[in-house]
Amino acid sequence: MTPGVSINADAWMHRAIGLSAATLPHPNPRVGAVVLDAAGSEIGAGAHRAAGEHHAEVVALEAAGSSASGGTMVVSLEPCDHDGLTPPCTSAIIEAGISTVVVGALDPDPRVSGRGVDRLRGAGIEVIGPIAAPQVEAADPAYFHHRRTGRPLVTLKWAQTLDGQVAAADGSSRWISGTEARADVHRLRAANDVVVVGAGTIRADDPGLDVRLDGYTGNQPTPVVVAGAEPLPGDAAVWNRSPIVYSATPIDIPAGELVVVDGDSGVDLQAALKDLESRGHIGVLVEGGPTLAGSLWAAGLVDRVVVYVGGRIGGGLGKHPLAGDFATMADIDDVTVSAVELLGNTVKIMGER
């Protein structure tokens, strides 16, 4: 950074994180970068869009051109220092003549994990940070989870009434939550690589499993169906989007890809998640129904829950969120509530298992 020139690092980092959130390049991380000239003015910005394409740092440097020399880069995630599908970002930063790099968070990928920062410092570049690790991770939780555990981040979502029911006895559930909450679900879909439902949900609700927001042109998650032994309806909306269908036995499907993963009592859910991970899908959103949700929960495969509690009461005997037995308090599991938000007349509750 030029002596005597100061920048609002927090404000520029906020911009970089915002740029990162506009794309979903999994299995690579979401990254945004801003280049400031020697006077502290923005001259280039960019985000990483997809694996194999330029990283955010390179996009921003190309936009800045020769004016980047002597300037500052503000980047949400530590620059990489290894050869992959693209060259190391550290080399591009050094060659551009950047004098200062402000880093939001260190990369949990063991191929990076501090090495990028060390390379820059070794080249005489001032490195500031990490200054926004919680915010950066919040913008891309699936990437951080996957790099730390080797597993996709599985989020289980449902909507329920105040008395804990997700559907009426006849299976109908539209609508338990309000319009604001339903829009939030579409934002949740946009932040994940796949949306998973069971066969019962396909039959009862015929969901499209896509993102429908005004003006939205970003990521559309891949639809995934966990099928049972019964045939799936041939006219379901999901077939228009080439879903991945997991089944314990070979079945006929009109479109998409069938993957047979036979377990002890139906579909091997752990094998299905492993297959999704092998395709680069590390953010998995499960939208039901109760049978699939209960099976995933019982197998210990759920990492997060997002519950929308609508301001409505069903009464009587409807359907509950998770199928299974709750015989005694010894069967109960703890969830750490991480956030509560009021969306119109619906309460959104987020929790970590």
XYZ file of C-alpha atoms in Angstrom:
353
model
C 0.000 0.000 0.000
C 1.320 3.430 -0.906
C 2.596 5.280 2.196
C 0.029 7.811 3.376
C -2.854 6.080 1.564
C -5.365 4.246 3.758
C -8.336 2.125 2.709
C -11.449 0.946 4.483
C -10.465 -2.717 4.474
C -13.740 -3.900 5.997
C -15.827 -2.120 3.355
C -13.735 -3.458 0.475
C -13.843 -6.945 1.981
C -17.629 -6.692 2.146
C -17.597 -5.959 -1.579
C -15.283 -8.898 -2.284
C -17.509 -11.287 -0.321
C -20.538 -9.952 -2.180
C -18.837 -10.666 -5.501
C -18.053 -14.207 -4.363
C -21.676 -14.906 -3.447
C -22.847 -14.208 -7.001
C -21.358 -17.472 -8.305
C -21.267 -21.132 -7.220
C -18.107 -22.792 -8.614
C -18.157 -25.927 -6.440
C -16.184 -28.010 -5.788
C -13.950 -24.922 -5.947
C -14.549 -22.144 -3.420
C -16.544 -19.000 -3.876
C -13.999 -16.178 -4.121
C -14.286 -12.473 -4.882
C -11.434 -10.014 -5.401
C -11.055 -6.255 -5.793
C -7.935 -4.417 -6.999
C -7.304 -0.856 -5.815
C -4.772 1.464 -7.383
C -2.043 3.231 -5.435
C -4.522 5.981 -4.535
C -7.042 3.503 -3.080
C -9.601 3.587 -5.930
C -11.136 0.448 -7.441
C -9.686 -0.432 -10.835
C -10.657 -4.092 -11.159
C -12.952 -6.693 -9.621
C -13.977 -10.251 -10.273
C -15.254 -13.582 -9.000
C -14.398 -17.218 -9.681
C -17.221 -18.583 -11.825
C -16.439 -22.271 -12.415
C -13.748 -24.915 -11.989
C -11.203 -24.564 -14.781
C -11.985 -20.895 -15.369
C -9.885 -17.960 -14.155
C -9.808 -17.465 -10.403
C -11.156 -14.237 -8.944
C -7.701 -12.751 -8.449
C -6.791 -13.186 -12.123
C -10.131 -11.791 -13.314
C -9.625 -8.694 -11.149
C -6.003 -8.249 -12.252
C -6.927 -8.521 -15.928
C -9.564 -5.835 -15.424
C -7.047 -3.601 -13.645
C -4.285 -3.983 -16.218
C -0.949 -2.259 -15.641
C -2.536 0.102 -13.093
C -2.432 -2.773 -10.580
C 1.293 -2.223 -10.040
C 1.858 -0.755 -6.589
C -1.790 -1.277 -5.697
C -3.772 -3.342 -3.207
C -5.769 -6.517 -3.703
C -8.649 -7.307 -1.360
C -9.611 -10.980 -1.733
C -12.141 -12.979 0.259
C -10.097 -16.205 0.404
C -6.365 -16.812 0.592
C -4.857 -17.001 -2.931
C -3.825 -20.469 -4.063
C -0.165 -21.390 -4.520
C -0.448 -24.665 -6.433
C -0.957 -25.776 -10.013
C -4.376 -27.239 -10.723
C -6.652 -26.624 -13.676
C -5.247 -23.084 -13.585
C -1.821 -21.658 -12.551
C -1.214 -20.373 -8.994
C -2.865 -17.058 -8.188
C 0.124 -16.056 -6.082
C 2.278 -15.952 -9.214
C -0.185 -13.663 -10.993
C -0.317 -11.321 -7.984
C 3.469 -11.139 -7.727
C 3.903 -10.575 -11.464
C 1.305 -7.782 -11.428
C 3.363 -5.832 -8.888
C 0.694 -5.754 -6.172
C 2.184 -4.290 -2.997
C -0.477 -5.262 -0.423
C -2.966 -8.126 -0.197
C -5.860 -8.063 2.281
C -7.177 -11.589 2.913
C -10.618 -12.387 4.294
C -9.986 -15.996 5.382
C -7.316 -18.664 5.113
C -8.145 -21.540 2.780
C -8.849 -24.817 4.651
C -7.663 -26.792 1.606
C -4.432 -28.503 2.778
C -2.818 -27.636 -0.570
C -3.155 -23.954 0.372
C -3.764 -23.445 4.113
C -1.278 -20.647 4.779
C 1.069 -21.434 1.912
C -0.438 -18.762 -0.300
C 0.089 -16.110 2.353
C 3.654 -17.334 2.985
C 4.496 -17.176 -0.731
C 3.255 -13.594 -0.996
C 5.144 -12.480 2.097
C 8.254 -14.217 0.830
C 7.989 -12.110 -2.317
C 7.962 -8.921 -0.238
C 4.215 -8.301 -0.447
C 2.483 -7.000 2.678
C -0.310 -9.379 3.708
C -3.059 -8.192 6.048
C -5.510 -10.613 7.591
C -7.411 -12.790 7.776
C -9.887 -10.041 8.659
C -13.294 -11.641 7.965
C -13.056 -15.418 8.413
C -16.588 -15.925 9.851
C -18.217 -13.879 7.084
C -16.292 -15.653 4.332
C -17.214 -19.076 5.696
C -20.855 -18.025 6.060
C -20.886 -17.152 2.356
C -19.642 -20.629 1.378
C -20.238 -23.100 4.219
C -20.279 -26.140 1.940
C -16.720 -25.544 0.737
C -15.299 -25.124 4.235
C -17.210 -28.174 5.503
C -16.068 -30.321 2.588
C -12.416 -29.362 2.926
C -12.458 -30.107 6.652
C -14.452 -33.354 6.599
C -14.211 -34.725 3.070
C -18.026 -34.916 2.965
C -20.706 -32.760 1.365
C -22.565 -30.385 3.656
C -26.071 -31.830 4.024
C -28.790 -29.353 4.974
C -32.227 -30.699 5.862
C -35.061 -28.235 5.311
C -38.746 -28.442 6.088
C -41.745 -26.229 6.785
C -44.090 -27.022 9.648
C -47.088 -25.675 11.487
C -46.870 -24.308 15.007
C -48.015 -27.715 16.230
C -45.213 -29.495 14.392
C -46.897 -30.897 11.286
C -45.446 -30.754 7.765
C -48.547 -31.908 5.914
C -52.167 -32.839 6.389
C -53.186 -36.469 6.666
C -53.905 -36.534 2.913
C -50.345 -35.392 2.157
C -51.205 -31.828 1.121
C -48.904 -29.082 2.436
C -49.413 -25.946 0.315
C -48.944 -23.642 1.936
C -47.730 -23.949 5.522
C -45.186 -21.125 5.296
C -45.707 -17.590 4.001
C -44.566 -15.968 0.765
C -41.444 -14.431 2.328
C -40.332 -17.822 3.622
C -40.983 -19.499 0.280
C -38.794 -16.895 -1.436
C -36.093 -17.639 1.138
C -36.256 -21.324 0.187
C -35.404 -20.365 -3.380
C -32.375 -18.446 -2.115
C -31.391 -21.540 -0.147
C -31.677 -23.642 -3.294
C -29.501 -21.168 -5.182
C -26.735 -21.618 -2.597
C -26.632 -25.408 -3.018
C -25.453 -27.720 -5.775
C -28.311 -30.210 -5.568
C -31.837 -30.389 -4.153
C -32.878 -33.843 -2.959
C -36.376 -35.237 -2.414
C -37.893 -38.647 -1.914
C -40.342 -40.389 -4.193
C -43.253 -39.520 -1.902
C -42.592 -35.804 -2.331
C -42.553 -36.208 -6.120
C -45.953 -37.902 -5.972
C -47.532 -35.534 -3.439
C -46.156 -32.132 -4.492
C -44.676 -32.548 -8.000
C -41.915 -30.004 -7.238
C -39.757 -28.445 -9.941
C -36.794 -28.187 -7.527
C -35.479 -25.116 -9.338
C -34.773 -21.518 -8.308
C -37.579 -19.129 -9.212
C -36.744 -15.580 -8.171
C -37.453 -12.392 -10.109
C -34.450 -11.518 -12.251
C -32.452 -14.546 -11.123
C -29.994 -15.896 -13.712
C -27.523 -17.751 -11.490
C -26.968 -21.327 -10.401
C -29.750 -23.864 -10.886
C -29.224 -26.836 -8.561
C -29.299 -30.343 -9.971
C -32.502 -32.158 -8.930
C -32.021 -35.487 -7.164
C -34.689 -38.091 -6.421
C -34.304 -40.980 -3.984
C -36.690 -43.575 -5.375
C -38.429 -46.494 -3.737
C -39.760 -49.689 -5.260
C -42.904 -48.052 -6.674
C -42.790 -46.456 -10.149
C -42.350 -42.694 -10.287
C -45.011 -40.651 -12.109
C -43.989 -40.272 -15.740
C -45.409 -36.762 -16.056
C -43.612 -35.254 -13.033
C -42.132 -31.783 -13.520
C -38.708 -32.960 -12.367
C -38.158 -34.941 -15.572
C -37.858 -31.666 -17.463
C -34.618 -30.984 -15.572
C -32.707 -34.263 -16.099
C -32.515 -35.405 -12.463
C -30.154 -37.872 -10.876
C -32.265 -40.750 -9.537
C -30.900 -43.077 -6.862
C -32.596 -46.443 -6.477
C -31.854 -49.721 -4.733
C -32.912 -51.643 -7.854
C -33.018 -50.863 -11.585
C -36.171 -48.908 -12.478
C -37.425 -47.203 -15.614
C -37.203 -43.411 -15.693
C -38.264 -41.170 -18.602
C -35.302 -38.771 -18.316
C -32.153 -38.093 -16.326
C -29.645 -40.587 -14.953
C -30.349 -43.659 -12.843
C -27.748 -44.686 -10.256
C -28.307 -47.973 -8.409
C -26.948 -47.922 -4.839
C -28.347 -50.907 -2.975
C -28.188 -50.808 0.815
C -29.361 -53.103 3.596
C -32.880 -51.655 3.540
C -33.257 -49.647 0.366
C -31.059 -46.960 -1.132
C -27.581 -46.706 0.389
C -27.754 -43.026 1.308
C -24.094 -42.750 2.251
C -23.109 -44.171 -1.140
C -25.462 -41.725 -2.840
C -23.808 -38.797 -1.055
C -20.386 -40.138 -2.008
C -21.496 -40.277 -5.634
C -22.719 -36.685 -5.475
C -19.390 -35.618 -3.972
C -17.523 -37.341 -6.817
C -19.466 -35.145 -9.247
C -18.367 -31.986 -7.448
C -21.667 -31.529 -5.614
C -20.642 -30.505 -2.097
C -23.711 -28.479 -1.069
C -26.702 -30.815 -0.639
C -30.144 -29.480 0.265
C -32.719 -32.088 1.288
C -36.349 -30.983 1.063
C -38.100 -34.142 2.228
C -40.247 -35.931 2.760
C -40.433 -37.445 6.231
C -39.232 -40.925 5.225
C -36.080 -39.659 3.509
C -35.472 -37.056 6.219
C -35.833 -39.635 8.969
C -33.484 -42.072 7.241
C -30.791 -39.437 6.698
C -31.095 -38.238 10.277
C -30.943 -41.746 11.739
C -27.840 -42.482 9.649
C -26.087 -39.389 11.027
C -25.802 -37.836 7.564
C -27.436 -34.465 8.318
C -25.183 -31.540 9.250
C -27.634 -28.627 9.372
C -31.355 -28.050 9.655
C -33.413 -25.136 8.374
C -36.965 -25.138 9.725
C -39.694 -22.731 8.645
C -42.418 -22.561 11.289
C -45.534 -21.049 9.770
C -48.052 -19.166 11.873
C -50.676 -21.864 11.384
C -52.061 -24.754 13.422
C -53.256 -27.969 11.836
C -54.639 -29.894 14.792
C -55.449 -33.572 14.505
C -53.034 -36.117 13.119
C -51.048 -34.814 10.174
C -47.537 -35.745 9.110
C -44.412 -35.020 11.139
C -41.022 -33.867 9.743
C -39.013 -37.031 10.397
C -40.300 -40.570 10.202
C -39.035 -42.947 12.870
C -39.461 -43.864 16.521
C -39.345 -41.472 19.469
C -40.124 -43.903 22.251
C -38.265 -42.262 25.137
C -36.189 -39.150 25.806
C -33.131 -41.358 25.325
C -33.919 -41.230 21.588
C -33.676 -37.451 21.370
C -30.853 -35.636 19.555
C -29.470 -32.184 20.315
C -29.297 -29.412 17.733
C -27.417 -26.170 18.363
C -29.658 -23.319 17.256
C -27.450 -20.890 15.329
C -29.955 -18.323 14.034
C -33.616 -17.330 14.279
C -35.246 -14.961 11.798
C -38.792 -13.690 11.330
C -39.922 -13.813 7.696
C -43.389 -12.297 7.585
C -45.590 -14.655 9.600
C -43.048 -17.493 9.461
C -40.131 -18.104 11.829
C -36.946 -19.451 10.244
C -34.785 -21.521 12.606
C -31.301 -22.689 11.654
C -29.393 -25.294 13.618
C -26.198 -27.337 13.556
C -26.161 -30.992 14.488
